[in-house]
mmCIF file of C-alpha atoms and ligand atoms in Angstrom:
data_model
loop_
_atom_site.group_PDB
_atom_site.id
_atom_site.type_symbol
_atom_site.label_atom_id
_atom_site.label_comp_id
_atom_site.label_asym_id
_atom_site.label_seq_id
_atom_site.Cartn_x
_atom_site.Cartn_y
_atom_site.Cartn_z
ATOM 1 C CA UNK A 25 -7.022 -24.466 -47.562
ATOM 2 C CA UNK A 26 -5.213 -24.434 -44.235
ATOM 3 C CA UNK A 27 -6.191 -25.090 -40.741
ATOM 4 C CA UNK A 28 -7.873 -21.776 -40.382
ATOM 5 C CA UNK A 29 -11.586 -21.418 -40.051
ATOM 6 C CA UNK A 30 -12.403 -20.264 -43.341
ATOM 7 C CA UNK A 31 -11.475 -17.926 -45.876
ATOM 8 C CA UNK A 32 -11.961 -13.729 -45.719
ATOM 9 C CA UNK A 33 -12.233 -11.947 -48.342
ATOM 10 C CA UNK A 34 -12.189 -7.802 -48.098
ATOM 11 C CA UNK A 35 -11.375 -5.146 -50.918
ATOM 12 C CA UNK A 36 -9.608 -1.820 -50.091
ATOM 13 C CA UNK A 37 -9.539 0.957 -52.170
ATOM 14 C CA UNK A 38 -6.530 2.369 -53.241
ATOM 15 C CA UNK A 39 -6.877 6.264 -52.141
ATOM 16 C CA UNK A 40 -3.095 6.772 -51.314
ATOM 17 C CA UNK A 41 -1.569 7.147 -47.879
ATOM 18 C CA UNK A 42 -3.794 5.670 -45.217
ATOM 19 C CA UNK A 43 -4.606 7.580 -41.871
ATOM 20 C CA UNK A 44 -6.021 7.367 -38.773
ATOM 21 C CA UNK A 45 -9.632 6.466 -39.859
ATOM 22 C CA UNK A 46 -8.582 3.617 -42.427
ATOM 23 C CA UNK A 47 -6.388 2.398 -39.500
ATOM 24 C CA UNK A 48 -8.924 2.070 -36.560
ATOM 25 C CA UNK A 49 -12.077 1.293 -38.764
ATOM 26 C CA UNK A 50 -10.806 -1.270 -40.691
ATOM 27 C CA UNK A 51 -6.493 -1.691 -41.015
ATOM 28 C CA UNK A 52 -6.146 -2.806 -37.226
ATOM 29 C CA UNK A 53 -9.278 -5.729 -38.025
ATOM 30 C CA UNK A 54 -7.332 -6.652 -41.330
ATOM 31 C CA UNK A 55 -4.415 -7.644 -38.708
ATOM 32 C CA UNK A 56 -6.384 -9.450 -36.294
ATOM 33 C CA UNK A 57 -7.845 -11.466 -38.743
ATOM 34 C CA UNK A 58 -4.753 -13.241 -40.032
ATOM 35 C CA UNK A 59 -4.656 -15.207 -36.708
ATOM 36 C CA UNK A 60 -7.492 -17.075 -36.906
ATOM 37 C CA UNK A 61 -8.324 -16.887 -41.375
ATOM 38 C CA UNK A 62 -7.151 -17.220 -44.658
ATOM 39 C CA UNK A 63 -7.267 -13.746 -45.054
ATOM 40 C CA UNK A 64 -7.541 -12.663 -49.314
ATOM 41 C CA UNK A 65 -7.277 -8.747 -49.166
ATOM 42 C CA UNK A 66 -7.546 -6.895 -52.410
ATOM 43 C CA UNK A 67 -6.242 -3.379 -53.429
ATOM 44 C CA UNK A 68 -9.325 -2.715 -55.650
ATOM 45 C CA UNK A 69 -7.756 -0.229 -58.677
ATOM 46 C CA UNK A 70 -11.089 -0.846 -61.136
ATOM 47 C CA UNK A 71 -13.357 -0.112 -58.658
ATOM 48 C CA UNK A 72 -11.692 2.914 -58.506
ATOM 49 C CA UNK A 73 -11.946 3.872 -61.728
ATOM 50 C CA UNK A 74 -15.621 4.885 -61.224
ATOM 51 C CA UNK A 75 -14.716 8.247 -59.848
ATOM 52 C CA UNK A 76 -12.402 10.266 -62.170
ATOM 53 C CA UNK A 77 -10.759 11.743 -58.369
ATOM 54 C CA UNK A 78 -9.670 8.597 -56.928
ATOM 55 C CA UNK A 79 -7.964 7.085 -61.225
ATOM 56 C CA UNK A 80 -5.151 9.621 -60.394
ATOM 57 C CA UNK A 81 -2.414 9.011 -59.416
ATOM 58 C CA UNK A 82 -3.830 5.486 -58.678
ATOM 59 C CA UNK A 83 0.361 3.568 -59.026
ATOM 60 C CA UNK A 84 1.575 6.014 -56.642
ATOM 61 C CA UNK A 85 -1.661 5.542 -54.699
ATOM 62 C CA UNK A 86 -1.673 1.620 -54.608
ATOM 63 C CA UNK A 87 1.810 1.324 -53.937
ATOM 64 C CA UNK A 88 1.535 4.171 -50.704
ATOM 65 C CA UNK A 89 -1.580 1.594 -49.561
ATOM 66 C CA UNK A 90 0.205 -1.529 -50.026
ATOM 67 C CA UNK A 91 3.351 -0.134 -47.522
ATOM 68 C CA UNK A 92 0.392 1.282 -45.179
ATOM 69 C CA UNK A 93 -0.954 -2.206 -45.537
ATOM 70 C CA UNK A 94 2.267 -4.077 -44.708
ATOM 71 C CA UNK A 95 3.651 -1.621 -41.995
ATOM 72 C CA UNK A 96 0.589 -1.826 -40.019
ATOM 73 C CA UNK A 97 1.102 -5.589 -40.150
ATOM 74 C CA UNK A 98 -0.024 -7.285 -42.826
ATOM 75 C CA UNK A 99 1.831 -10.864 -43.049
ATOM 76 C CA UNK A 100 2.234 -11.407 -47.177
ATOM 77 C CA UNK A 101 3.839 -14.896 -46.599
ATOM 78 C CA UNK A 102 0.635 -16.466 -45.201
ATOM 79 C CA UNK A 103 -2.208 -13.571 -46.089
ATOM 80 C CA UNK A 104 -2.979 -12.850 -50.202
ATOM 81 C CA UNK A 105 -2.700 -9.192 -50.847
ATOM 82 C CA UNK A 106 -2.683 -8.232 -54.487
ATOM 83 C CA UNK A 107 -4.264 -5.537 -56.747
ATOM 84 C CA UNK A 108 -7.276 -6.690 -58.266
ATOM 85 C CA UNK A 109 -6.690 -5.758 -62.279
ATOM 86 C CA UNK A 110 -3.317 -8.256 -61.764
ATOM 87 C CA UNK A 111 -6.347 -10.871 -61.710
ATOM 88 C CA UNK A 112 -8.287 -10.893 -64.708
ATOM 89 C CA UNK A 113 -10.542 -13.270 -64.279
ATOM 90 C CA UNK A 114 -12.615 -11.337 -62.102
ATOM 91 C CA UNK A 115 -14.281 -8.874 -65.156
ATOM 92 C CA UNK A 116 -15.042 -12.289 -66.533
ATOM 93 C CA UNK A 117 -16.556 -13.323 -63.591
ATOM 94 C CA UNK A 118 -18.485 -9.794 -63.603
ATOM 95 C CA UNK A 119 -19.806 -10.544 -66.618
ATOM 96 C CA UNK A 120 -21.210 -13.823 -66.362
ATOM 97 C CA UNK A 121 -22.520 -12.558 -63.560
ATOM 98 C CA UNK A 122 -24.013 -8.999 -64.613
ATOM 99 C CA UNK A 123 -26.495 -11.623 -67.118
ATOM 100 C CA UNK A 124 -28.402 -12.757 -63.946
ATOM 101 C CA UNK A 125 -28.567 -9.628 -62.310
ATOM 102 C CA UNK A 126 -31.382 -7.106 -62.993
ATOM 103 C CA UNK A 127 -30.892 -3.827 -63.520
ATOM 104 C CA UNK A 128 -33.307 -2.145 -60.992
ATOM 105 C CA UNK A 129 -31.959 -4.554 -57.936
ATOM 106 C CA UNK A 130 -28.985 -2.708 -58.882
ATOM 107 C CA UNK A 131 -30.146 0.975 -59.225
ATOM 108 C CA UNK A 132 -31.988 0.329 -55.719
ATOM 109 C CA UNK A 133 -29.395 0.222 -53.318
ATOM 110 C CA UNK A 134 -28.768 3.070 -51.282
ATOM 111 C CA UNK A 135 -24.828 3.283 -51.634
ATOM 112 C CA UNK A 136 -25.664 4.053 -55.461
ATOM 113 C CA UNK A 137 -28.867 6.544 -54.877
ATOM 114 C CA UNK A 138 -25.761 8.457 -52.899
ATOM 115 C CA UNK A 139 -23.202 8.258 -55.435
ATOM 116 C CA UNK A 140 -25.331 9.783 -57.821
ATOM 117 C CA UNK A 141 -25.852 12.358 -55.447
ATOM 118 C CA UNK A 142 -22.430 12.849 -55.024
ATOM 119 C CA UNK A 143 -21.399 12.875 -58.739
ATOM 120 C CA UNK A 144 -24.403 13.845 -60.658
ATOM 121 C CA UNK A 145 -22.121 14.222 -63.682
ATOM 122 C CA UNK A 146 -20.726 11.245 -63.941
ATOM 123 C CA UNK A 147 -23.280 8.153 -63.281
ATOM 124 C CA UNK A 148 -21.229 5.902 -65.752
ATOM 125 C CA UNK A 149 -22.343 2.315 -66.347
ATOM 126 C CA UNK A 150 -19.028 1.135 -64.227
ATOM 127 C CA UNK A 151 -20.920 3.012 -61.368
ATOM 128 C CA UNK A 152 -24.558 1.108 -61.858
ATOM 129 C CA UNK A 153 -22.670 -2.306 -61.967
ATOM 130 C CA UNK A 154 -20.205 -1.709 -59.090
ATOM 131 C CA UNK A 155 -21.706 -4.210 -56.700
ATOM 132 C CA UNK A 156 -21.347 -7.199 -59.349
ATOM 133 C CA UNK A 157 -17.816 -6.099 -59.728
ATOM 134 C CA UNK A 158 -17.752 -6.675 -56.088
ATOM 135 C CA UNK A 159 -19.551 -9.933 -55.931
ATOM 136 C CA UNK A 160 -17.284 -11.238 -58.421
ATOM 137 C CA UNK A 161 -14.428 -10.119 -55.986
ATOM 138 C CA UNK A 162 -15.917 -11.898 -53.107
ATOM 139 C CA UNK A 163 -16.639 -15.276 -54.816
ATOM 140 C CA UNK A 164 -13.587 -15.818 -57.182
ATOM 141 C CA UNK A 165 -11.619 -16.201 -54.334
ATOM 142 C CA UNK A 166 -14.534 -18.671 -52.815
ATOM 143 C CA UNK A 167 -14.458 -16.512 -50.034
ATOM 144 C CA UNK A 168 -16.488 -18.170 -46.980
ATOM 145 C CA UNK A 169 -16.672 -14.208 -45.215
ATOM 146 C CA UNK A 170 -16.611 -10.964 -45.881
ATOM 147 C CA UNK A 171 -16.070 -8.439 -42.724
ATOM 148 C CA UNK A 172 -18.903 -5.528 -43.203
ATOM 149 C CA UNK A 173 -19.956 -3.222 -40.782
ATOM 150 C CA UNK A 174 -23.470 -3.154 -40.854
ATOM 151 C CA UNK A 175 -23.867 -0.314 -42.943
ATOM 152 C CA UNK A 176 -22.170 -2.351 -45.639
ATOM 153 C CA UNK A 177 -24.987 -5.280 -44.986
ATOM 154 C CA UNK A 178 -27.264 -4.433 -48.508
ATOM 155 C CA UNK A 179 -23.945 -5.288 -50.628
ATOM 156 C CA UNK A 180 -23.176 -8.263 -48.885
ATOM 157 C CA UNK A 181 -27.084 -9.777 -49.218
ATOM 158 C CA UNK A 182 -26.858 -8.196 -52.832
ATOM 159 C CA UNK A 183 -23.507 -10.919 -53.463
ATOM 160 C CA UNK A 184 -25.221 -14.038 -51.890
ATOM 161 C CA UNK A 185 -28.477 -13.112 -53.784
ATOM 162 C CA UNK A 186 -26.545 -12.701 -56.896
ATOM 163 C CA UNK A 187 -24.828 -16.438 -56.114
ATOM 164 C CA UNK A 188 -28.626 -17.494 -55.814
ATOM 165 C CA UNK A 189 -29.202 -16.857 -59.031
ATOM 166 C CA UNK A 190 -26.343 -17.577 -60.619
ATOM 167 C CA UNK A 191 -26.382 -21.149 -59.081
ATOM 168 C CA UNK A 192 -30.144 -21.653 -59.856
ATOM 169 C CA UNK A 193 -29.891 -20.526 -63.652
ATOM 170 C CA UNK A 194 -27.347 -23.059 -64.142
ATOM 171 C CA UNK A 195 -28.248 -25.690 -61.816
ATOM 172 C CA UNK A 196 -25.213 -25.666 -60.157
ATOM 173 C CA UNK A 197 -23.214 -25.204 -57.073
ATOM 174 C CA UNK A 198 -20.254 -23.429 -58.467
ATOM 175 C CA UNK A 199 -20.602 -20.403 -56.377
ATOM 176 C CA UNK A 200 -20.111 -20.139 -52.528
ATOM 177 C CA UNK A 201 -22.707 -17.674 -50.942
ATOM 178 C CA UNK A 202 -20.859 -15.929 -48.822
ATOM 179 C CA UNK A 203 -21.456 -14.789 -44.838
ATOM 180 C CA UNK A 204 -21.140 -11.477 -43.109
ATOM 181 C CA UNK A 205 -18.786 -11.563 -40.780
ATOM 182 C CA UNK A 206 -20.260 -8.908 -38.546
ATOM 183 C CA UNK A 207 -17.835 -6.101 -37.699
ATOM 184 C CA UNK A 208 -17.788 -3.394 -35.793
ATOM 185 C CA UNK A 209 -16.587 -0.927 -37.985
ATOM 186 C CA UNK A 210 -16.100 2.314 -35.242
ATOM 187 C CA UNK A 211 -16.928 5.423 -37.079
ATOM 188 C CA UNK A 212 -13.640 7.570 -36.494
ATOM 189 C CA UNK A 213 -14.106 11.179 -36.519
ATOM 190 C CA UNK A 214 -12.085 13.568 -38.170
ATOM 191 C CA UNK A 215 -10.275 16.878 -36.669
ATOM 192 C CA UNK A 216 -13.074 18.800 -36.816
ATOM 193 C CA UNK A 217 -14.636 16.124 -34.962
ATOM 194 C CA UNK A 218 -18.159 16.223 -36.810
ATOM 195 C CA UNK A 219 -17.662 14.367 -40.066
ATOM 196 C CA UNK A 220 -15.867 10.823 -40.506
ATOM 197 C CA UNK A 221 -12.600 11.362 -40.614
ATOM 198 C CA UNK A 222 -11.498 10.904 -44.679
ATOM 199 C CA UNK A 223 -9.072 12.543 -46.973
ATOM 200 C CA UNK A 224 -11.785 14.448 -49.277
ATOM 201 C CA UNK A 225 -12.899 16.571 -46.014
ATOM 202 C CA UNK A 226 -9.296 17.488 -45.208
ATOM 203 C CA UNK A 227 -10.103 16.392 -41.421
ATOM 204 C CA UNK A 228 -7.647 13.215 -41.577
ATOM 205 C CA UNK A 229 -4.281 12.511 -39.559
ATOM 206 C CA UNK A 230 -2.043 10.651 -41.929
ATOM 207 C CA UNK A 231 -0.328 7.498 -40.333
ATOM 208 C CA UNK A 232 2.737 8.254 -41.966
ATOM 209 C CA UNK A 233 2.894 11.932 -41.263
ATOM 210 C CA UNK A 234 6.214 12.786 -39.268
ATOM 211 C CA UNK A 235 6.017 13.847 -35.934
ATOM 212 C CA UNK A 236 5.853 17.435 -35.820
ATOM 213 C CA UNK A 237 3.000 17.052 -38.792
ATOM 214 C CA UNK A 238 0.903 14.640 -36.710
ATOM 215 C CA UNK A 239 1.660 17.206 -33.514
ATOM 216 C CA UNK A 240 0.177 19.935 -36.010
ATOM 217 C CA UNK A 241 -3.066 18.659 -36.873
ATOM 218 C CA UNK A 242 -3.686 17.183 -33.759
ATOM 219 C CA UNK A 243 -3.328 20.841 -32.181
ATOM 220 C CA UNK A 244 -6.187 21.270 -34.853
ATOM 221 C CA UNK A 245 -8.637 18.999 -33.621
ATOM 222 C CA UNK A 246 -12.018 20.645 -32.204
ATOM 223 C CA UNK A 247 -12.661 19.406 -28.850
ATOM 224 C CA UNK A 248 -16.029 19.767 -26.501
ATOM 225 C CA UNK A 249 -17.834 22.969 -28.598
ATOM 226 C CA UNK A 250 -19.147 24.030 -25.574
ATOM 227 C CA UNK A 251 -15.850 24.909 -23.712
ATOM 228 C CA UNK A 252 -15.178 28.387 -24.635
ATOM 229 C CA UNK A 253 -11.986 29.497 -22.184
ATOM 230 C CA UNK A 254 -9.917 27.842 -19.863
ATOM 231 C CA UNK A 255 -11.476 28.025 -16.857
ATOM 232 C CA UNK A 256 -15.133 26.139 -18.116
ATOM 233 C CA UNK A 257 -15.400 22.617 -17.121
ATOM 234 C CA UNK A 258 -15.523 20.166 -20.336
ATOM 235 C CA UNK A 259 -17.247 17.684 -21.054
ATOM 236 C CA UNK A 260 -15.154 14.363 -22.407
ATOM 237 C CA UNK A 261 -18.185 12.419 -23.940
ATOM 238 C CA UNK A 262 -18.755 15.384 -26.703
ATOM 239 C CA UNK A 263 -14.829 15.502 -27.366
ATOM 240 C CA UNK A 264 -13.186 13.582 -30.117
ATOM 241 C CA UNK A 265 -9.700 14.258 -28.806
ATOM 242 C CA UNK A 266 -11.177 12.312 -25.458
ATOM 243 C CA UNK A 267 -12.135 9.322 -27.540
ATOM 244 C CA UNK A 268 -9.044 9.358 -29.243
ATOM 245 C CA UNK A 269 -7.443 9.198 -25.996
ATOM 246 C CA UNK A 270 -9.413 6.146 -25.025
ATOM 247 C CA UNK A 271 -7.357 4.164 -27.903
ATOM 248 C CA UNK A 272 -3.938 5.845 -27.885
ATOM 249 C CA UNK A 273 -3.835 6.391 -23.834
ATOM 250 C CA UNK A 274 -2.784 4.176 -20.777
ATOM 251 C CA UNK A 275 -6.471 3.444 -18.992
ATOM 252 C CA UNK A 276 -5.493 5.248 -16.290
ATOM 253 C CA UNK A 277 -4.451 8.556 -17.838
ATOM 254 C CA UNK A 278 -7.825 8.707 -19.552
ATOM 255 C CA UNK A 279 -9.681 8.226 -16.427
ATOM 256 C CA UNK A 280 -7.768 10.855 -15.011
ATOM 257 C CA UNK A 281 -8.477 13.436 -18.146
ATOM 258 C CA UNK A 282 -11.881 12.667 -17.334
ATOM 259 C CA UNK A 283 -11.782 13.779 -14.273
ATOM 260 C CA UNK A 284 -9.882 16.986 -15.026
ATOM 261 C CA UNK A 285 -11.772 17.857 -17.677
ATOM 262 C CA UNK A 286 -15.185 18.017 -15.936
ATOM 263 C CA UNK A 287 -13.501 20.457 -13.539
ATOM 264 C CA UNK A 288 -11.613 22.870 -15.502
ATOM 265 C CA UNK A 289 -8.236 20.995 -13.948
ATOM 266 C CA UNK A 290 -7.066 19.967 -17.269
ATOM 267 C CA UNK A 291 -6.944 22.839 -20.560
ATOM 268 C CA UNK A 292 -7.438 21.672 -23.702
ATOM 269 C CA UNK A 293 -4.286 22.644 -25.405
ATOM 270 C CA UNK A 294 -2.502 20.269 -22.607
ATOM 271 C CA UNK A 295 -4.463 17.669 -23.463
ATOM 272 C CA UNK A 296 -4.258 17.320 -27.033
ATOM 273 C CA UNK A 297 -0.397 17.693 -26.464
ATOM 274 C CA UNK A 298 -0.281 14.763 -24.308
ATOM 275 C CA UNK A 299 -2.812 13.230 -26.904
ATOM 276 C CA UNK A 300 -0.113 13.756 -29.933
ATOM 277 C CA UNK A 301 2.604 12.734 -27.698
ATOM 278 C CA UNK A 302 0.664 8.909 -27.151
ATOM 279 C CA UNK A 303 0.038 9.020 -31.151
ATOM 280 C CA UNK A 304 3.201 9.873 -31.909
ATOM 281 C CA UNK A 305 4.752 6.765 -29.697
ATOM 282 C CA UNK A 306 2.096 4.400 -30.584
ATOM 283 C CA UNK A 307 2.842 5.017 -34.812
ATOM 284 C CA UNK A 308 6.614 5.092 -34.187
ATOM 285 C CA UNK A 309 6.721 0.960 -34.576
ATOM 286 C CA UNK A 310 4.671 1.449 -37.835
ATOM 287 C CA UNK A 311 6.622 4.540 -39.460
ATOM 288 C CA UNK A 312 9.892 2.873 -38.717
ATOM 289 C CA UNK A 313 8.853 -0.379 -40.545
ATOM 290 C CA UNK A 314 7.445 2.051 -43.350
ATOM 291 C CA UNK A 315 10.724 3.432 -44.136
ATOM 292 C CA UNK A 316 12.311 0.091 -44.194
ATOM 293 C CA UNK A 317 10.094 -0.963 -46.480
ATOM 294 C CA UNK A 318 9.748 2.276 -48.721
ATOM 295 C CA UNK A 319 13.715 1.678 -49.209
ATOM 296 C CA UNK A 320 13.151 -1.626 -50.714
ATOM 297 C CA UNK A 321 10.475 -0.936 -53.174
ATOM 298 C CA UNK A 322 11.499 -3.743 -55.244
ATOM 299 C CA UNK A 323 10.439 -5.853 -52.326
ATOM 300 C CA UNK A 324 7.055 -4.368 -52.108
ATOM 301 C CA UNK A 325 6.138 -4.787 -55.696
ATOM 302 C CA UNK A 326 7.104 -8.897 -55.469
ATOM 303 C CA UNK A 327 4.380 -9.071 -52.317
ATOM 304 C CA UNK A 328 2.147 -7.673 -55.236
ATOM 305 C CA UNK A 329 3.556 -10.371 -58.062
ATOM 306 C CA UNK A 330 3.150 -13.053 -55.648
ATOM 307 C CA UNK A 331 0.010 -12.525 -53.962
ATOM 308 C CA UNK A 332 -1.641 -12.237 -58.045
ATOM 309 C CA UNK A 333 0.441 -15.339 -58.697
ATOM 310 C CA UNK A 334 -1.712 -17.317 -55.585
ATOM 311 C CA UNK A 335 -4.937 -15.311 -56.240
ATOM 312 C CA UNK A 336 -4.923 -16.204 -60.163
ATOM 313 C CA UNK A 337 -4.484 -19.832 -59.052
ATOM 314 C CA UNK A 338 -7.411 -20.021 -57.451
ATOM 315 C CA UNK A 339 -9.239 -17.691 -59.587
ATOM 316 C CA UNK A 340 -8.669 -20.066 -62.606
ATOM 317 C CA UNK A 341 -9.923 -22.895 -60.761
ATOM 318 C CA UNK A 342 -13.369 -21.130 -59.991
ATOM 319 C CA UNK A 343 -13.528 -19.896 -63.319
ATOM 320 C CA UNK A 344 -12.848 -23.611 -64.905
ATOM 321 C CA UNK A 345 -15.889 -24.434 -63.112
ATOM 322 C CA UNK A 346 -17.924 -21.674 -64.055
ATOM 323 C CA UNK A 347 -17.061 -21.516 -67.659
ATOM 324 C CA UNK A 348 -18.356 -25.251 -67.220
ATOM 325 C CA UNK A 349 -21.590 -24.421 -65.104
ATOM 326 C CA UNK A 350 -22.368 -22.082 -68.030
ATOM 327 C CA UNK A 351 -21.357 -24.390 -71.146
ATOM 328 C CA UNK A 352 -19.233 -21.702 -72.758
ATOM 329 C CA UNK A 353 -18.473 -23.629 -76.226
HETATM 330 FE FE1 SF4 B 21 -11.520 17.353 -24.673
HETATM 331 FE FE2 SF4 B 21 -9.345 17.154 -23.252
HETATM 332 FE FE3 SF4 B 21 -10.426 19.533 -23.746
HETATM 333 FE FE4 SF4 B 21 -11.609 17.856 -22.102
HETATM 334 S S1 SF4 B 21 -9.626 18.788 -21.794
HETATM 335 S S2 SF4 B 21 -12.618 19.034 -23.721
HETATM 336 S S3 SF4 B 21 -11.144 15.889 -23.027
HETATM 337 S S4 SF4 B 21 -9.539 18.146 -25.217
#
């Protein structure tokens, strides 16, 4: 382990092309990170295999994250990024760990009351025993942290209770119980400015959209609901294109869109355009470094290879000390 303070551990799932909501709610975090941990990030392909949608197209899809990933700035030569089936050792891990796990902990938790909801049809056994997939994620890689927003909080006590047990049933201290590392995880709207912003809505801006595309669906966005011509006064803290500002604009601007806003001085269509105009210049850095890297796809698959190479070394390690915490013959 290096200097750092400890090691962070976080799965992403591979649903293609990021956009603006994967960026600000958890990409630009991923980033900061890397300054200060040994950051293990995981493109989490079984995990999507729960839900028919997301299997596929699920190359194309991991490969789109994985430039996403490194064009937002992702540093492969010191951070781990790999997909999680190049690391088998982790359905092994699963399973030693599904045997101390009881079935209606699992059938409890709210995240999989609301998947059923979602896919009545298809409540497969992969779905029930999701979160041990994810503890075994989280601990193969002896992760000290795992960044969760606090809605994420029941998974994360899930993990460390599951490490409880596993520890206690074999008397050992194989497995590290890992912490939250508390996160703000900001819930970004989508352009019609009521739901989160995600790709199964159709309310997302993609972050490698060109230009005129991004210019497009920002011109979509719903702004204050209330403002019904020109000449109303608006209202900035109801208006998702106002927030958006707050991120993408110089401090000063904003304050003065606030001010125009509230008295009709500033129309709406003006101020998205300046809006997509800040966007535009603020993902140029990113799409620029996308294309370089989309030309050398050969390049992008060996961040892959080697980040499974350094995972699998020290998944093998935990799993030598597992398979002897457990007495395997
Ligand atoms: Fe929103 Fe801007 Fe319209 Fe005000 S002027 S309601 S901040 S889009």
């Amino acid at each position: 382990m290096s200097e750092k303070k400890g090691r962070v551990f976080s799965g992403i799932r591979p649903t293609g092309r990021a956009h603006l909501g994967n960026y600000l709610g958890a990409f630009k975090n991923y980033v900061a990170l890397q300054d200060d941990y040994e950051c293990v990030y995981c493109i989490v392909d079984l995990h999507a295999l729960t839900t028919v949608e997301d299997t596929l197209n699920l190359k194309q899809n991991t490969y789109d994250l994985t430039l996403d990933l490194l064009a937002v700035g992702i540093r492969p030569e010191e951070t781990i990024l790999f997909v999680q089936s190049h690391v088998p050792q982790v359905t092994e891990l699963h399973t030693m760990l599904s045997m101390v796990t009881p079935i209606g902990k699992l059938t409890d938790l709210p995240t999989f009351k609301e998947k059923v909801r979602q896919n009545p049809n298809n409540v497969n056994y992969g779905l029930v025993g999701y979160p041990v997939l994810m503890t075994a994620d989280i601990v193969l890689y002896k992760s000290d942290l795992v960044p969760v927003g606090i809605d994420q909080a029941p998974h994360l006590e899930f993990a460390r209770e599951t490490v409880r047990s596993f520890n206690y049933r074999y008397s050992a201290n194989v497995l590290i119980e890992p912490q939250m590392k508390n996160t703000e995880v900001l819930k970004v709207l989508g352009i019609d400015g009521k739901e989160k912003m995600g790709k199964s809505l159709d309310n997302h801006i993609e972050l490698a959209a060109d230009p005129d595309a991004t210019r497009l669906r920002v011109m979509q966005m719903v702004t204050d609901p209330q403002r019904m011509k020109r000449t109303d006064p608006g209202n900035p803290d109801v208006c998702n294109v106002y927030t958006m500002h707050k991120t993408f604009t110089p401090e000063e601007d904003v304050q003065t869109i606030n001010a125009e806003c509230r008295k009709a001085g500033i129309g709406c269509v003006d101020c998205k355009k300046r809006f997509a105009e800040n966007l535009n210049k603020a993902l140029e850095p990113f799409r620029s470094k996308r294309a370089e890297l989309a030309a050398r796809p050969d390049q992008v698959h060996s961040v892959l290879e080697d980040g499974a190479k350094r995972a699998r070394r020290i998944a093998e390690k935990t799993m030598l000390e597992v398979r002897a915490a457990v007495q395997l013959p």
